[in-house]
Coordinates of C-alpha atoms in Angstrom, one line a residue:
X1 CA -20.4 3.1 -5.2
X2 CA -19.8 0.1 -7.5
X3 CA -22.0 -2.9 -6.7
X4 CA -21.8 -6.2 -7.4
X5 CA -25.1 -8.5 -7.3
X6 CA -23.6 -11.9 -6.7
X7 CA -26.0 -14.4 -5.0
X8 CA -23.4 -16.7 -3.4
X9 CA -22.8 -17.1 0.0
X10 CA -21.1 -14.3 2.1
X11 CA -19.1 -17.2 3.6
X12 CA -17.9 -18.6 0.4
X13 CA -16.8 -14.7 -0.7
X14 CA -15.0 -14.4 2.5
X15 CA -13.0 -17.3 1.7
X16 CA -12.1 -16.2 -1.8
X17 CA -11.5 -12.8 -0.6
X18 CA -9.1 -14.1 2.6
X19 CA -7.3 -15.9 -0.2
X20 CA -6.7 -13.1 -2.8
X21 CA -5.9 -10.3 -0.3
X22 CA -2.7 -12.7 0.3
X23 CA -1.7 -13.4 -3.0
X24 CA 1.4 -11.1 -2.9
X25 CA 3.6 -9.6 0.0
X26 CA 3.6 -5.9 0.4
X27 CA 4.6 -3.3 3.2
X28 CA 4.8 0.2 4.0
X29 CA 6.9 2.6 6.1
X30 CA 6.7 6.2 7.1
X31 CA 10.4 7.2 7.5
X32 CA 11.2 11.0 9.2
X33 CA 11.1 12.9 5.9
X34 CA 9.1 10.1 3.6
X35 CA 6.7 7.4 3.1
X36 CA 7.4 4.5 1.2
X37 CA 5.5 1.0 -0.1
X38 CA 7.1 -1.7 -1.8
X39 CA 5.8 -4.9 -2.6
X40 CA 6.1 -8.1 -5.0
X41 CA 5.3 -8.0 -8.7
X42 CA 4.1 -10.9 -10.0
X43 CA 3.4 -11.1 -14.0
X44 CA 0.9 -14.2 -14.2
X45 CA 1.6 -14.8 -17.8
X46 CA 5.5 -14.9 -19.7
X47 CA 3.5 -13.2 -22.9
X48 CA 1.7 -10.4 -20.7
X49 CA 4.1 -7.2 -20.8
X50 CA 5.4 -6.8 -17.1
X51 CA 5.4 -3.0 -17.6
X52 CA 1.6 -2.6 -17.9
X53 CA 1.4 -4.7 -14.6
X54 CA 1.3 -2.5 -11.5
X55 CA -0.2 -2.7 -7.6
X56 CA 0.8 1.0 -6.9
X57 CA -1.4 3.8 -8.3
X58 CA -1.3 7.5 -8.0
X59 CA -4.3 9.2 -6.2
X60 CA -3.5 12.7 -6.1
X61 CA 0.0 14.6 -6.6
X62 CA 1.5 13.5 -3.2
X63 CA -0.3 10.3 -2.5
X64 CA -0.5 6.7 -3.4
X65 CA -1.4 3.4 -2.9
X66 CA -0.4 -0.1 -3.0
X67 CA -3.1 -2.5 -3.4
X68 CA -2.8 -6.5 -3.5
X69 CA -5.5 -8.7 -4.2
X70 CA -8.6 -9.1 -6.5
X71 CA -7.4 -7.1 -9.6
X72 CA -10.6 -5.8 -11.0
X73 CA -11.4 -4.8 -7.3
X74 CA -8.4 -3.5 -6.8
X75 CA -9.4 -1.0 -10.1
X76 CA -12.8 0.1 -8.8
X77 CA -11.1 0.9 -5.3
X78 CA -8.2 2.7 -7.1
X79 CA -11.2 5.0 -8.9
X80 CA -13.3 5.4 -6.4
X81 CA -10.5 6.8 -4.2
X82 CA -9.7 9.3 -7.2
X83 CA -13.0 10.7 -7.4
X84 CA -13.1 11.1 -3.5
X85 CA -10.2 13.1 -3.9
X86 CA -11.2 15.2 -6.7
X87 CA -14.3 15.9 -5.0
X88 CA -12.7 17.0 -1.7
X89 CA -10.3 19.0 -3.9
X90 CA -13.1 20.6 -6.2
X91 CA -15.3 21.7 -2.3
X92 CA -12.4 22.7 -0.3
X93 CA -9.5 24.1 -2.6
X94 CA -6.8 21.9 -1.4
X95 CA -5.5 18.4 -1.5
X96 CA -7.1 16.1 0.5
X97 CA -5.3 14.5 3.7
X98 CA -4.3 11.0 3.8
X99 CA -6.1 10.1 7.1
X100 CA -9.1 12.3 5.5
X101 CA -8.5 10.0 2.4
X102 CA -8.1 6.6 4.0
X103 CA -11.4 7.1 6.4
X104 CA -13.9 7.8 3.1
X105 CA -12.5 4.5 1.8
X106 CA -13.0 2.6 4.5
X107 CA -16.3 3.4 5.5
X108 CA -17.4 2.8 1.5
X109 CA -15.6 -0.6 2.4
X110 CA -17.4 -1.3 5.2
X111 CA -20.9 -0.6 3.8
X112 CA -20.2 -4.0 1.3
X113 CA -20.2 -6.1 4.6
X114 CA -23.5 -5.2 5.6
X115 CA -25.4 -7.0 2.9
X116 CA -26.1 -10.6 1.4
X117 CA -26.7 -9.4 -2.1
X118 CA -23.3 -7.8 -2.5
X119 CA -19.8 -8.5 -1.4
X120 CA -16.8 -7.2 0.4
X121 CA -13.8 -6.1 -2.1
X122 CA -11.2 -8.8 -2.1
X123 CA -8.4 -5.9 -1.5
X124 CA -6.2 -4.2 1.4
X125 CA -4.7 -1.2 0.4
X126 CA -1.7 0.8 1.8
X127 CA -1.8 4.5 1.7
X128 CA 1.4 6.8 1.6
X129 CA 1.4 10.1 1.2
X130 CA 2.6 13.8 2.9
X131 CA 0.0 15.7 5.3
X132 CA 0.7 19.0 5.5
X133 CA 0.8 19.1 9.3
X134 CA 1.8 15.9 10.3
X135 CA 4.3 15.1 7.6
X136 CA 4.6 11.6 5.9
X137 CA 1.6 8.9 6.7
X138 CA 1.2 5.4 6.5
X139 CA -2.6 4.2 6.3
X140 CA -4.0 0.5 5.9
X141 CA -7.6 0.1 5.0
X142 CA -8.7 -4.0 5.0
X143 CA -12.1 -5.8 3.1
X144 CA -13.7 -5.3 6.6
X145 CA -13.6 -1.6 6.5
X146 CA -10.9 -1.0 8.9
X147 CA -8.3 1.5 8.6
X148 CA -5.7 2.7 10.8
X149 CA -2.4 4.9 10.8
X150 CA 0.8 2.9 10.9
X151 CA 4.8 3.5 11.7
X152 CA 5.0 0.2 9.2
X153 CA 2.5 -2.2 8.3
X154 CA 2.3 -5.3 5.9
X155 CA -0.1 -7.4 3.6
X156 CA 0.5 -11.0 2.1
X157 CA 0.7 -14.6 3.1
X158 CA 3.6 -13.9 5.8
X159 CA 2.2 -10.5 7.2
X160 CA 3.0 -11.5 10.9
X161 CA 6.9 -12.6 10.0
X162 CA 6.8 -9.1 8.5
X163 CA 5.1 -7.2 11.1
X164 CA 7.5 -9.0 13.8
X165 CA 10.8 -7.9 11.5
X166 CA 9.4 -4.1 11.0
X167 CA 8.7 -3.7 14.8
X168 CA 12.4 -4.7 15.7
X169 CA 13.3 -2.3 13.1
X170 CA 11.6 0.2 14.2
X171 CA 12.2 0.1 18.2
X172 CA 15.6 -0.2 17.6
X173 CA 15.6 2.9 16.0
X174 CA 12.8 4.5 18.3
X175 CA 15.3 2.9 21.2
X176 CA 18.6 4.8 19.6
X177 CA 17.0 8.2 19.2
X178 CA 18.5 7.9 15.4
X179 CA 17.1 9.7 12.3
X180 CA 16.1 7.6 9.3
X181 CA 17.3 9.1 5.7
X182 CA 15.1 8.6 2.8
X183 CA 17.4 5.8 1.0
X184 CA 17.7 4.1 4.8
X185 CA 13.4 3.9 4.7
X186 CA 13.3 2.7 1.2
X187 CA 16.3 -0.2 2.4
X188 CA 14.0 -1.0 5.4
X189 CA 10.8 -1.6 3.1
X190 CA 13.1 -3.6 0.7
X191 CA 15.3 -5.9 3.2
X192 CA 11.7 -6.4 4.8
X193 CA 10.2 -8.1 1.8
X194 CA 13.6 -9.9 1.1
X195 CA 13.4 -11.1 4.6
X196 CA 10.2 -12.7 4.6
X197 CA 10.5 -14.1 1.3
X198 CA 14.0 -15.9 2.0
X199 CA 15.4 -14.9 -1.4
X200 CA 17.2 -12.7 -3.4
X201 CA 15.0 -10.4 -5.0
X202 CA 15.5 -8.7 -8.2
X203 CA 14.8 -5.3 -9.4
X204 CA 12.3 -6.6 -11.8
X205 CA 10.7 -8.7 -8.8
X206 CA 9.8 -5.5 -6.9
X207 CA 8.0 -1.8 -7.1
X208 CA 8.2 0.7 -5.0
X209 CA 6.5 3.9 -4.3
X210 CA 7.9 6.6 -2.5
X211 CA 7.1 10.2 -1.7
X212 CA 9.3 12.6 0.6
X213 CA 8.6 16.1 2.0
X214 CA 11.5 17.6 -0.3
X215 CA 9.7 16.3 -3.7
X216 CA 6.2 16.4 -2.3
X217 CA 5.4 13.8 -5.3
X218 CA 4.7 10.3 -5.2
X219 CA 6.3 8.9 -8.0
X220 CA 7.5 4.8 -8.7
X221 CA 11.2 3.8 -8.3
X222 CA 12.8 3.1 -11.5
X223 CA 14.1 -0.6 -11.7
X224 CA 17.8 1.4 -12.2
X225 CA 17.1 3.0 -8.6
X226 CA 15.7 -0.5 -7.0
X227 CA 19.0 -2.5 -8.1
X228 CA 21.0 0.1 -6.6
X229 CA 19.0 -0.3 -3.6
X230 CA 19.6 -4.1 -3.6
X231 CA 23.5 -3.7 -4.2
X232 CA 23.5 -1.8 -1.1
X233 CA 21.4 -4.3 1.2
X234 CA 23.7 -7.2 -0.6
X235 CA 27.1 -5.1 0.4
X236 CA 25.5 -4.6 3.9
X237 CA 24.7 -8.4 4.6

């Protein structure tokens, strides 16, 4: 893996990592036929080209991730996940399942918590993909190496508030035994961010990753598509 020969104390790193992974708000939602990840898009400098800044990354054709935390660490994590996915496909002849890749990423992250001379990655990673047998899947890895599958999950400063909002929405859906369309799943992810951030977001303030059983291809929504969903949410409110 990528080793960092830092010599400061683990306690200092822990404080820095906890702060870094909560710098932006992100969410992942599993629908009936799709999986969605959505997050704030913050450009730290007005001179930067916003089109080159992203936290959403393709790992395989039908699997992608959204990361929050230290950008350099996120790059290292994404690179390693792509290597693991490519190696799995070479050895087994088919695309790596979401849960297997999340498990491998979690194992590698956990190794970095065991020694004082290396530090954990300051990154939380939410996976969105389609499993051939189980359909849409959402997984999350934290810096400690813990990982789990979710119906909906969040990462960021207001993650508890966002989780409460998601829990109520998903519970209502289950109680009503209602089906959730792809558009409704995307809008739930966006409305979760809008609710916890307490502001009307613009299409340029968001980035959304989407994969469905119909397309079976992970992609980022365009600003026009995001704007369309924001208009529907505004009308609904």
